[in-house]
Coordinates of C-alpha atoms in Angstrom, one line a residue:
M197 CA 0.0 0.0 0.0
P198 CA 1.6 3.3 -1.0
S199 CA 1.8 6.2 1.5
V200 CA 1.2 9.7 0.4
A201 CA 2.1 13.1 1.9
V202 CA -0.4 15.8 1.2
P203 CA -0.8 19.4 2.6
E204 CA -3.1 20.0 5.6
G205 CA -6.6 20.8 4.6
I206 CA -7.1 18.0 2.1
H207 CA -10.1 16.5 3.6
S208 CA -13.1 17.2 1.3
L209 CA -14.9 14.4 -0.4
A210 CA -13.8 15.5 -3.8
Y211 CA -10.1 15.3 -2.7
E212 CA -10.6 12.1 -1.0
E213 CA -12.1 10.5 -4.2
L214 CA -9.1 11.6 -6.2
L215 CA -6.7 10.2 -3.6
R216 CA -8.6 6.9 -3.7
L217 CA -8.5 6.9 -7.5
F218 CA -4.7 7.3 -7.6
F219 CA -3.7 5.3 -4.6
G220 CA -6.5 3.1 -3.5
E221 CA -7.5 2.9 0.3
L222 CA -5.1 5.3 2.2
R223 CA -6.4 5.2 5.8
G224 CA -3.9 6.6 8.1
K225 CA -1.3 7.1 5.4
L226 CA -1.8 10.7 4.3
Q227 CA 0.8 12.4 6.5
S228 CA 3.5 9.7 6.5
Q229 CA 7.0 11.2 6.7
A230 CA 8.5 8.3 4.5
A231 CA 6.0 8.8 1.8
H232 CA 6.2 7.3 -1.7
Y233 CA 4.6 10.4 -3.1
R234 CA 4.4 14.1 -2.0
I235 CA 1.7 16.2 -3.5
D236 CA 2.5 19.9 -3.8
F237 CA -0.9 21.6 -3.8
D238 CA -2.4 24.5 -1.8
P239 CA -6.1 24.0 -1.4
T240 CA -6.6 27.6 -0.1
E241 CA -5.1 29.2 -3.2
V242 CA -7.7 31.4 -5.0
I243 CA -7.6 30.9 -8.8
S244 CA -10.2 32.5 -11.0
D245 CA -12.3 30.7 -13.6
R246 CA -10.3 32.5 -16.4
G247 CA -7.1 31.3 -14.7
V248 CA -8.2 27.7 -14.9
Y249 CA -9.1 28.0 -18.5
R250 CA -5.7 29.6 -19.3
D251 CA -3.4 27.8 -17.1
I252 CA -4.4 24.1 -16.7
R253 CA -2.5 21.8 -19.0
F254 CA -3.2 18.1 -19.7
P255 CA -0.7 16.3 -22.0
L256 CA -3.1 15.7 -24.9
D257 CA -2.3 15.8 -28.5
M258 CA -4.9 18.3 -29.5
P259 CA -5.3 22.0 -30.4
T260 CA -5.7 24.3 -27.4
L261 CA -8.7 26.6 -26.9
E262 CA -6.5 29.5 -25.7
E263 CA -8.2 32.1 -27.9
H264 CA -11.6 31.1 -26.7
C265 CA -10.9 31.3 -22.9
D266 CA -12.9 34.5 -22.3
A267 CA -15.8 33.3 -24.4
L268 CA -15.9 29.9 -22.6
Y269 CA -15.8 31.7 -19.2
S270 CA -18.8 33.9 -20.2
I271 CA -21.0 30.9 -21.0
L272 CA -19.7 28.1 -18.8
P273 CA -17.8 29.2 -15.6
I274 CA -16.3 26.4 -13.4
D275 CA -17.5 26.5 -9.8
E276 CA -15.0 26.6 -7.0
R277 CA -15.4 22.9 -6.1
R278 CA -14.8 21.7 -9.7
R279 CA -12.0 24.3 -10.1
S280 CA -10.1 22.9 -7.1
K281 CA -10.7 19.3 -8.1
I282 CA -9.4 19.9 -11.6
L283 CA -6.2 21.4 -10.2
F284 CA -5.8 18.7 -7.6
Y285 CA -6.1 16.1 -10.3
R286 CA -3.4 17.8 -12.2
A287 CA -1.1 17.9 -9.2
L288 CA -1.6 14.2 -8.6
S289 CA -1.1 13.3 -12.3
T290 CA 2.1 15.4 -12.3
E291 CA 3.5 13.6 -9.2
T292 CA 2.7 10.1 -10.3
G293 CA 2.9 10.3 -14.0
R294 CA -0.6 8.7 -14.3
M295 CA -3.8 9.8 -15.9
F296 CA -7.2 8.0 -15.9
P297 CA -9.7 7.5 -18.7
W298 CA -12.3 9.8 -17.0
G299 CA -9.7 12.4 -15.8
A300 CA -11.0 14.5 -12.9
L301 CA -14.5 13.2 -13.3
T302 CA -14.7 10.9 -10.3
G303 CA -18.4 11.4 -9.6
I304 CA -21.2 9.0 -10.3
R305 CA -22.5 10.7 -13.5
P306 CA -20.0 11.8 -16.1
S307 CA -22.9 12.0 -18.6
F308 CA -24.6 14.6 -16.4
V309 CA -21.6 16.9 -16.8
A310 CA -21.5 16.1 -20.5
A311 CA -25.2 17.0 -20.9
E312 CA -24.7 20.2 -18.9
I313 CA -21.9 21.2 -21.3
Y314 CA -23.8 20.0 -24.4
R315 CA -26.9 22.0 -23.5
T316 CA -24.8 25.1 -23.0
F317 CA -22.9 24.7 -26.3
A318 CA -26.1 23.8 -28.1
Q319 CA -27.4 27.4 -27.2
S320 CA -24.2 29.1 -27.9
S321 CA -23.3 30.9 -31.2
T322 CA -19.7 30.8 -30.4
F323 CA -19.1 27.0 -29.9
P324 CA -20.5 24.2 -32.0
E325 CA -22.1 21.2 -30.2
R326 CA -19.3 19.0 -31.3
D327 CA -16.9 20.9 -29.1
S328 CA -18.5 19.4 -26.0
A329 CA -16.2 16.4 -26.2
L330 CA -13.3 18.7 -26.8
Y331 CA -14.1 20.7 -23.7
L332 CA -14.2 17.5 -21.6
R333 CA -10.8 16.5 -22.8
R334 CA -9.2 19.9 -22.5
F335 CA -10.4 20.9 -19.0
Y336 CA -11.4 17.7 -17.2
G337 CA -8.6 15.6 -18.7
L338 CA -10.8 12.8 -20.2
E339 CA -9.4 10.5 -22.8
A340 CA -10.8 11.1 -26.3
S341 CA -12.7 7.9 -26.3
R342 CA -14.3 8.6 -23.0
A343 CA -15.1 12.2 -23.8
S344 CA -16.9 11.1 -27.1
L345 CA -18.7 8.4 -25.1
A346 CA -20.0 10.8 -22.4
V347 CA -21.4 13.1 -25.0
E348 CA -23.0 10.3 -27.0
V349 CA -24.6 8.8 -23.9
A350 CA -25.7 12.2 -22.7
R351 CA -27.6 12.8 -26.0
R352 CA -29.2 9.5 -25.8
E353 CA -30.2 10.0 -22.1
M354 CA -31.6 13.5 -22.9
A355 CA -33.8 11.9 -25.7
I356 CA -35.1 9.3 -23.3
E357 CA -35.9 12.0 -20.7
A358 CA -37.7 14.1 -23.3
E359 CA -40.2 11.2 -23.8
F360 CA -41.5 11.8 -20.2
E361 CA -43.4 14.9 -18.9
A362 CA -41.7 16.9 -16.3
D363 CA -44.2 15.9 -13.7
A364 CA -44.0 12.2 -14.6
N365 CA -44.3 9.8 -11.6
I366 CA -41.4 7.3 -11.5
I367 CA -42.1 4.7 -8.8
Y368 CA -39.6 2.4 -7.2
F369 CA -40.3 -0.5 -4.7
H370 CA -37.3 -1.9 -2.8
I371 CA -37.1 -5.6 -1.8
P372 CA -34.1 -5.9 0.5
F373 CA -33.9 -9.7 0.7
C374 CA -31.4 -12.1 -0.5
S375 CA -30.8 -15.8 0.2
S376 CA -27.0 -15.1 0.4
R377 CA -24.6 -12.3 -0.2
C378 CA -22.2 -12.2 -3.1
S379 CA -18.6 -11.4 -2.0
Y380 CA -18.5 -8.1 -4.0
C381 CA -21.8 -6.9 -2.8
S382 CA -22.6 -4.5 0.1
F383 CA -26.3 -5.4 0.1
P384 CA -28.6 -6.3 1.7
A385 CA -28.6 -5.3 5.4
S386 CA -27.8 -8.3 7.7
D387 CA -31.5 -8.7 8.6
G388 CA -32.3 -9.1 4.8
L389 CA -30.3 -12.4 4.5
T390 CA -33.4 -14.5 4.9
S391 CA -35.7 -16.7 2.8
R392 CA -38.4 -17.0 5.5
A393 CA -41.8 -16.5 3.9
D394 CA -43.4 -15.1 7.1
V395 CA -40.7 -12.3 7.2
H396 CA -41.3 -11.6 3.5
R397 CA -45.1 -11.3 4.0
A398 CA -44.8 -9.0 6.9
Y399 CA -42.5 -6.7 4.9
L400 CA -44.8 -6.6 2.0
D401 CA -47.7 -5.5 4.3
Q402 CA -45.5 -2.7 5.7
L403 CA -44.4 -1.8 2.1
F404 CA -48.0 -1.4 1.0
A405 CA -48.9 0.5 4.2
E406 CA -46.1 3.0 3.5
Y407 CA -47.3 3.5 -0.1
D408 CA -50.9 3.9 1.0
H409 CA -50.0 6.3 3.8
F410 CA -48.0 8.4 1.3
V411 CA -50.6 8.5 -1.4
Q412 CA -53.5 9.4 1.0
D413 CA -55.5 11.9 -1.1
L414 CA -52.8 12.5 -3.8
D415 CA -53.7 11.8 -7.4
I416 CA -50.6 9.6 -8.2
Q417 CA -50.7 8.1 -11.7
A418 CA -47.6 6.1 -12.2
D419 CA -45.7 6.3 -15.5
V420 CA -42.9 3.9 -14.7
I421 CA -42.5 1.2 -12.1
Y422 CA -39.3 -0.6 -11.1
I423 CA -39.0 -3.4 -8.6
G424 CA -35.4 -3.7 -7.3
G425 CA -33.4 -5.2 -4.6
G426 CA -31.8 -7.2 -3.2
T427 CA -33.4 -10.2 -5.0
P428 CA -37.1 -9.4 -5.6
S429 CA -37.7 -12.8 -7.0
I430 CA -36.7 -14.4 -3.6
F431 CA -40.4 -14.5 -2.7
N432 CA -42.1 -17.9 -2.9
L433 CA -44.9 -18.2 -5.4
E434 CA -47.6 -17.4 -2.9
N435 CA -45.9 -14.2 -1.7
L436 CA -45.0 -13.1 -5.2
K437 CA -48.8 -13.4 -6.2
Y438 CA -49.6 -11.5 -3.1
F439 CA -47.1 -8.8 -4.0
C440 CA -48.3 -8.5 -7.6
D441 CA -52.0 -8.5 -6.6
G442 CA -51.3 -5.6 -4.2
L443 CA -49.4 -3.7 -6.9
S444 CA -52.3 -4.2 -9.4
K445 CA -54.8 -2.8 -6.8
R446 CA -52.7 0.3 -6.4
I447 CA -51.1 0.9 -9.8
D448 CA -52.7 0.9 -13.3
F449 CA -50.4 -1.3 -15.2
H450 CA -52.3 -0.5 -18.5
R451 CA -51.2 3.1 -18.5
L452 CA -47.6 2.4 -17.5
R453 CA -45.0 3.3 -20.1
E454 CA -42.6 0.7 -18.5
A455 CA -42.8 -1.9 -15.8
S456 CA -39.5 -3.6 -14.8
F457 CA -38.6 -6.4 -12.4
E458 CA -35.1 -7.1 -11.3
A459 CA -35.1 -10.9 -11.1
G460 CA -31.4 -11.1 -10.9
R461 CA -30.5 -14.7 -9.8
A462 CA -31.9 -17.5 -11.9
D463 CA -31.9 -19.9 -8.9
S464 CA -34.7 -17.7 -7.3
L465 CA -36.9 -18.1 -10.4
S466 CA -39.4 -20.6 -11.9
E467 CA -41.6 -20.5 -15.0
E468 CA -44.6 -20.0 -12.7
K469 CA -43.0 -17.0 -11.1
L470 CA -42.2 -15.5 -14.5
R471 CA -45.8 -16.1 -15.7
V472 CA -47.2 -14.3 -12.6
L473 CA -44.9 -11.3 -13.4
R474 CA -45.9 -11.2 -17.1
D475 CA -49.6 -11.6 -16.4
T476 CA -49.4 -8.7 -13.9
G477 CA -48.0 -6.5 -16.6
F478 CA -44.2 -6.4 -16.2
D479 CA -42.6 -6.1 -19.6
H480 CA -38.9 -5.5 -18.7
I481 CA -36.9 -8.1 -16.7
C482 CA -33.3 -8.4 -15.5
L483 CA -31.6 -11.7 -15.6
N484 CA -28.0 -11.2 -14.3
P485 CA -25.5 -13.9 -14.7
Q486 CA -22.6 -11.5 -13.9
S487 CA -20.3 -14.2 -15.6
S488 CA -20.8 -17.3 -17.6
D489 CA -17.8 -18.9 -15.8
V490 CA -19.3 -21.1 -12.9
S491 CA -15.9 -21.3 -11.1
V492 CA -15.5 -17.5 -11.2
L493 CA -19.0 -17.1 -9.7
R494 CA -18.2 -19.7 -7.1
A495 CA -15.3 -17.7 -5.9
S496 CA -17.7 -14.7 -5.6
A497 CA -20.2 -16.8 -3.5
R498 CA -22.8 -16.4 -6.3
P499 CA -24.3 -19.8 -7.4
L500 CA -25.2 -20.2 -11.0
D501 CA -26.3 -23.3 -13.0
L502 CA -26.1 -22.3 -16.6
K503 CA -28.8 -24.8 -17.6
V504 CA -31.2 -23.2 -15.1
F505 CA -30.2 -19.8 -16.3
E506 CA -30.9 -20.7 -19.9
A507 CA -34.2 -22.3 -19.1
M508 CA -35.3 -19.2 -17.2
Y509 CA -34.2 -17.0 -20.2
Q510 CA -36.2 -19.2 -22.7
S511 CA -39.3 -19.1 -20.4
A512 CA -39.1 -15.3 -20.3
R513 CA -38.9 -15.2 -24.1
R514 CA -41.9 -17.5 -24.5
L515 CA -43.9 -15.5 -22.1
G516 CA -43.3 -12.3 -24.1
F517 CA -41.2 -10.0 -21.9
T518 CA -40.3 -7.2 -24.4
S519 CA -36.8 -6.4 -23.0
I520 CA -34.5 -8.8 -21.2
N521 CA -31.3 -7.2 -19.7
M522 CA -28.3 -9.1 -18.6
D523 CA -25.5 -7.8 -16.4
L524 CA -21.8 -8.7 -16.4
I525 CA -19.0 -7.7 -14.0
L526 CA -15.4 -7.0 -15.2
G527 CA -12.7 -7.8 -12.7
L528 CA -14.3 -10.5 -10.5
P529 CA -11.8 -12.5 -8.4
S530 CA -10.3 -15.5 -10.2
S531 CA -11.5 -14.1 -13.6
S532 CA -9.5 -12.8 -16.6
V533 CA -10.2 -10.4 -19.5
S534 CA -10.8 -13.4 -21.7
D535 CA -13.3 -14.8 -19.2
F536 CA -15.2 -11.5 -19.3
L537 CA -15.3 -11.3 -23.1
E538 CA -16.4 -15.0 -23.3
S539 CA -19.2 -14.1 -20.9
L540 CA -20.2 -11.3 -23.3
R541 CA -20.2 -13.7 -26.2
Y542 CA -22.4 -16.0 -24.1
V543 CA -25.1 -13.5 -23.4
M544 CA -25.1 -12.1 -26.9
S545 CA -25.5 -15.5 -28.3
L546 CA -28.6 -16.1 -26.1
G547 CA -30.1 -12.9 -27.6
A548 CA -30.1 -10.5 -24.7
D549 CA -32.0 -7.3 -25.6
A550 CA -29.7 -5.1 -23.4
V551 CA -26.3 -5.8 -21.7
S552 CA -24.9 -3.8 -18.8
L553 CA -21.2 -3.9 -18.3
H554 CA -20.0 -3.2 -14.7
S555 CA -16.5 -2.5 -13.6
L556 CA -15.9 -4.2 -10.2
A557 CA -16.2 -1.8 -7.3
L558 CA -14.5 -2.6 -4.0
K559 CA -17.6 -1.5 -1.8
R560 CA -16.6 -0.8 1.7
S561 CA -18.8 -3.2 3.5
S562 CA -18.4 -6.1 1.1
D563 CA -16.6 -9.3 2.0
L564 CA -14.3 -8.7 -0.9
M565 CA -13.2 -5.3 0.4
T566 CA -12.6 -6.7 3.9
K567 CA -10.3 -9.2 2.5
H568 CA -8.6 -6.7 0.3
L569 CA -7.9 -4.3 3.1
K570 CA -6.5 -7.1 5.2
S571 CA -4.1 -8.2 2.5
Q572 CA -3.1 -4.7 1.9
L573 CA -2.3 -4.0 5.5
S574 CA -0.3 -7.3 5.9
A575 CA 1.7 -6.8 2.8
E576 CA 5.4 -6.3 3.2
P577 CA 6.8 -3.1 1.7
G578 CA 8.6 -3.7 -1.6
T579 CA 11.0 -1.9 -3.8
S580 CA 8.8 -1.8 -6.9
D581 CA 6.4 1.0 -7.8
P582 CA 3.4 0.3 -5.6
L583 CA 1.1 1.6 -8.4
A584 CA 2.4 -0.9 -11.1
D585 CA -0.1 -3.7 -10.5
L586 CA -3.0 -1.3 -10.3
H587 CA -1.9 0.4 -13.5
L588 CA -1.6 -2.9 -15.3
A589 CA -5.1 -3.9 -14.2
Q590 CA -6.6 -0.7 -15.3
A591 CA -5.0 -0.9 -18.7
E592 CA -6.3 -4.5 -19.2
E593 CA -9.8 -3.7 -17.9
Q594 CA -10.1 -0.6 -20.1
L595 CA -9.0 -2.5 -23.2
A596 CA -11.7 -5.2 -22.3
L597 CA -14.4 -2.6 -22.0
D598 CA -13.4 -1.0 -25.2
E599 CA -13.4 -4.4 -27.0
A600 CA -16.8 -5.3 -25.4
G601 CA -18.2 -2.0 -26.7
L602 CA -17.0 -2.7 -30.3
R603 CA -18.5 -6.2 -30.3
L604 CA -21.9 -4.9 -28.9
R605 CA -22.0 -2.0 -31.4
A606 CA -21.2 -4.4 -34.3
S607 CA -24.3 -6.4 -33.3
G608 CA -26.7 -3.4 -33.1
Y609 CA -26.4 -2.5 -29.4
L610 CA -25.9 1.2 -28.5
P611 CA -24.8 2.7 -25.2
Y612 CA -27.6 4.6 -23.5
Y613 CA -26.9 4.7 -19.7
L614 CA -23.6 5.5 -18.0
Y615 CA -22.5 5.9 -14.4
K616 CA -19.4 5.4 -12.3
H617 CA -18.8 4.0 -8.9
K618 CA -16.2 5.9 -6.8
L619 CA -14.6 2.7 -5.6
A620 CA -14.4 1.1 -9.1
L621 CA -10.9 -0.3 -9.9
G622 CA -9.1 2.0 -12.2
G623 CA -11.8 4.6 -12.1
L624 CA -13.6 2.8 -14.9
E625 CA -17.3 3.0 -15.9
N626 CA -20.5 1.0 -15.8
L627 CA -22.2 1.2 -19.1
S628 CA -25.5 -0.2 -20.4
Y629 CA -26.0 -1.1 -24.1
A630 CA -29.4 -1.9 -25.7
R631 CA -30.9 -2.6 -29.1
A632 CA -33.3 0.1 -30.3
T633 CA -36.4 0.5 -28.2
K634 CA -35.1 -2.0 -25.7
E635 CA -33.6 0.5 -23.2
T636 CA -34.8 0.7 -19.6
A637 CA -35.9 4.2 -19.2
Y638 CA -36.0 3.9 -15.4
N639 CA -32.2 3.7 -15.3
V640 CA -31.9 7.0 -17.0
L641 CA -34.8 8.8 -15.2
M642 CA -33.5 7.7 -11.8
M643 CA -29.9 8.8 -12.4
G644 CA -30.7 12.1 -14.1
D645 CA -32.1 14.2 -11.3
R646 CA -34.6 15.7 -13.8
R647 CA -37.6 13.6 -12.9
Q648 CA -39.5 12.9 -9.6
I649 CA -38.6 9.5 -8.1
L650 CA -41.1 8.1 -5.5
S651 CA -39.4 5.2 -3.7
F652 CA -40.8 2.8 -1.1
G653 CA -39.2 0.2 1.2
A654 CA -36.3 -0.1 3.6
G655 CA -33.3 2.1 2.4
A656 CA -35.3 3.4 -0.7
S657 CA -34.2 6.9 -1.8
S658 CA -36.7 9.4 -3.3
K659 CA -36.1 12.5 -5.2
F660 CA -38.5 15.6 -5.1
L661 CA -38.1 18.4 -7.6
F662 CA -38.5 22.0 -6.4
Q663 CA -38.3 25.0 -8.7
K664 CA -34.6 25.5 -8.3
R665 CA -33.4 22.5 -6.4
L666 CA -33.7 18.8 -5.8
K667 CA -34.4 17.3 -2.4
R668 CA -33.6 13.7 -1.6
F669 CA -35.2 11.6 1.1
T670 CA -33.9 8.2 2.1
N671 CA -35.8 5.7 4.2
V672 CA -34.2 4.0 7.2
A673 CA -32.0 1.1 5.9
T674 CA -32.6 -1.9 8.2
I675 CA -35.6 -4.0 8.0
R676 CA -36.1 -3.9 11.7
E677 CA -36.1 -0.1 11.9
Y678 CA -38.4 0.1 8.7
Q679 CA -40.9 -2.1 10.5
E680 CA -41.2 0.4 13.3
R681 CA -41.0 3.6 11.2
H682 CA -42.4 3.0 7.7
L683 CA -45.5 5.1 8.3
E684 CA -43.2 7.9 9.7
M685 CA -41.2 7.6 6.4
A686 CA -44.5 7.9 4.4
E687 CA -45.6 10.9 6.3
K688 CA -42.3 12.8 5.9
K689 CA -42.3 12.1 2.1
H690 CA -45.9 13.2 1.9
R691 CA -45.0 16.6 3.4
I692 CA -42.1 17.0 1.0
Y693 CA -44.3 16.1 -1.9
L694 CA -46.8 18.7 -1.0
Q695 CA -44.2 21.4 -0.6
S696 CA -42.5 20.6 -3.9
H697 CA -45.8 20.6 -5.8
G698 CA -47.0 23.7 -4.1
E699 CA -43.9 25.5 -5.0
T700 CA -44.1 24.3 -8.6
R701 CA -47.8 25.3 -8.8
D702 CA -47.1 28.8 -7.4
S703 CA -44.4 29.4 -10.0
H704 CA -46.7 28.4 -12.8
E705 CA -49.4 30.7 -11.5
N706 CA -46.9 33.5 -11.3
G707 CA -45.8 33.0 -14.9
L708 CA -42.3 31.8 -13.9

């Protein structure tokens, strides 16, 4: 584990994300006297927007925008947080000699930044829209391929958003149960690791009680519904029917634009369960193998029988689900790049409508992260560059993602949904591809912060849109606490909903 010496005052989340990107976990290592790296950066230095535009230099083989600095500043100033982050990224890059595909964009939504820039440039007479990618390269340090990808996905996300009214109701129900926990996963809470039918039924009653108490006298007409987890298909057939019947009494599936169910693990499914889902009105389903290599999945504590998986896929096809998504994870323990690409070939050969590629993230409460930290802390210091292995892994994984993208595009899939996890190895992305009309709109709407998200269940997070701001509200996380406080959660969300819609209504009445 490398040690890093940085100036006092480097404690903000943005700085920590960049330190983690370059050096991994650095707990207790930031002020080491015998440091591998010393970062010369003054976080208190005041640098103007114009100074950032003129002075920052990334080693890219491309024309500069020096002559356009003043014009850029006039239409797209960089706020103080981003300004400092860009400069700190440069300091780290200078010290280590490393750059990352996404540059200084360590946040969860690079396409959000790209969309912000694209919209601004689209309204400008000075800069053509195509300069959006150039701007991302020049000032945030993105590689050319990632800059172009961010703009491409941003445009596709904006098109999906535009299909939904600003006041559309996007509804999410969280099912926090799993029969076991995969080594790379930080979900569910410990009290969610149960297959007991009585616990599941009690939770469903509380889930419906929360929804009913929230709705009260509100006229909520759902446009999109998504059932996520956890493993929502963990319910036995009787409880799944109970859940679907309860949903049908509360939500008009006939007017929904999209109804998605995250089935996840094939070992939790049966043809009878799939039939119940399809008869209820669900049209999108996720079947997530994560890998087609059974030995790799065994090392990740995720059971998979390929024959069962294929049988469930064929059942879903026969039953008429209109979009079937499959997830794959790059970087699983005991796997290789060739394993990942073989898994991609496998899901494409089955005929998946959409494929989501995830870069492994070492989530802090996962079993994998615990083992990783123990091995890091017990490792003897060596004489080699402590970043060498990580750099090699990043290069291999990036090439694998690039190759996967080429294969998917060649078969008619296009990227439509992009996000990053701050703990992903090498700072790489998660990216969903889909054939035309097979996208899952919920993914885009949930991530975009431009539509209202009404979420129910333990740990579920809602988003409420006010005139000039967005307010998040997250339910208590553990099932035990949710049992005691689910009506309180509903009441608080009900008040926020009324406040947000009252403000919006007032703005409309005042002609704003």
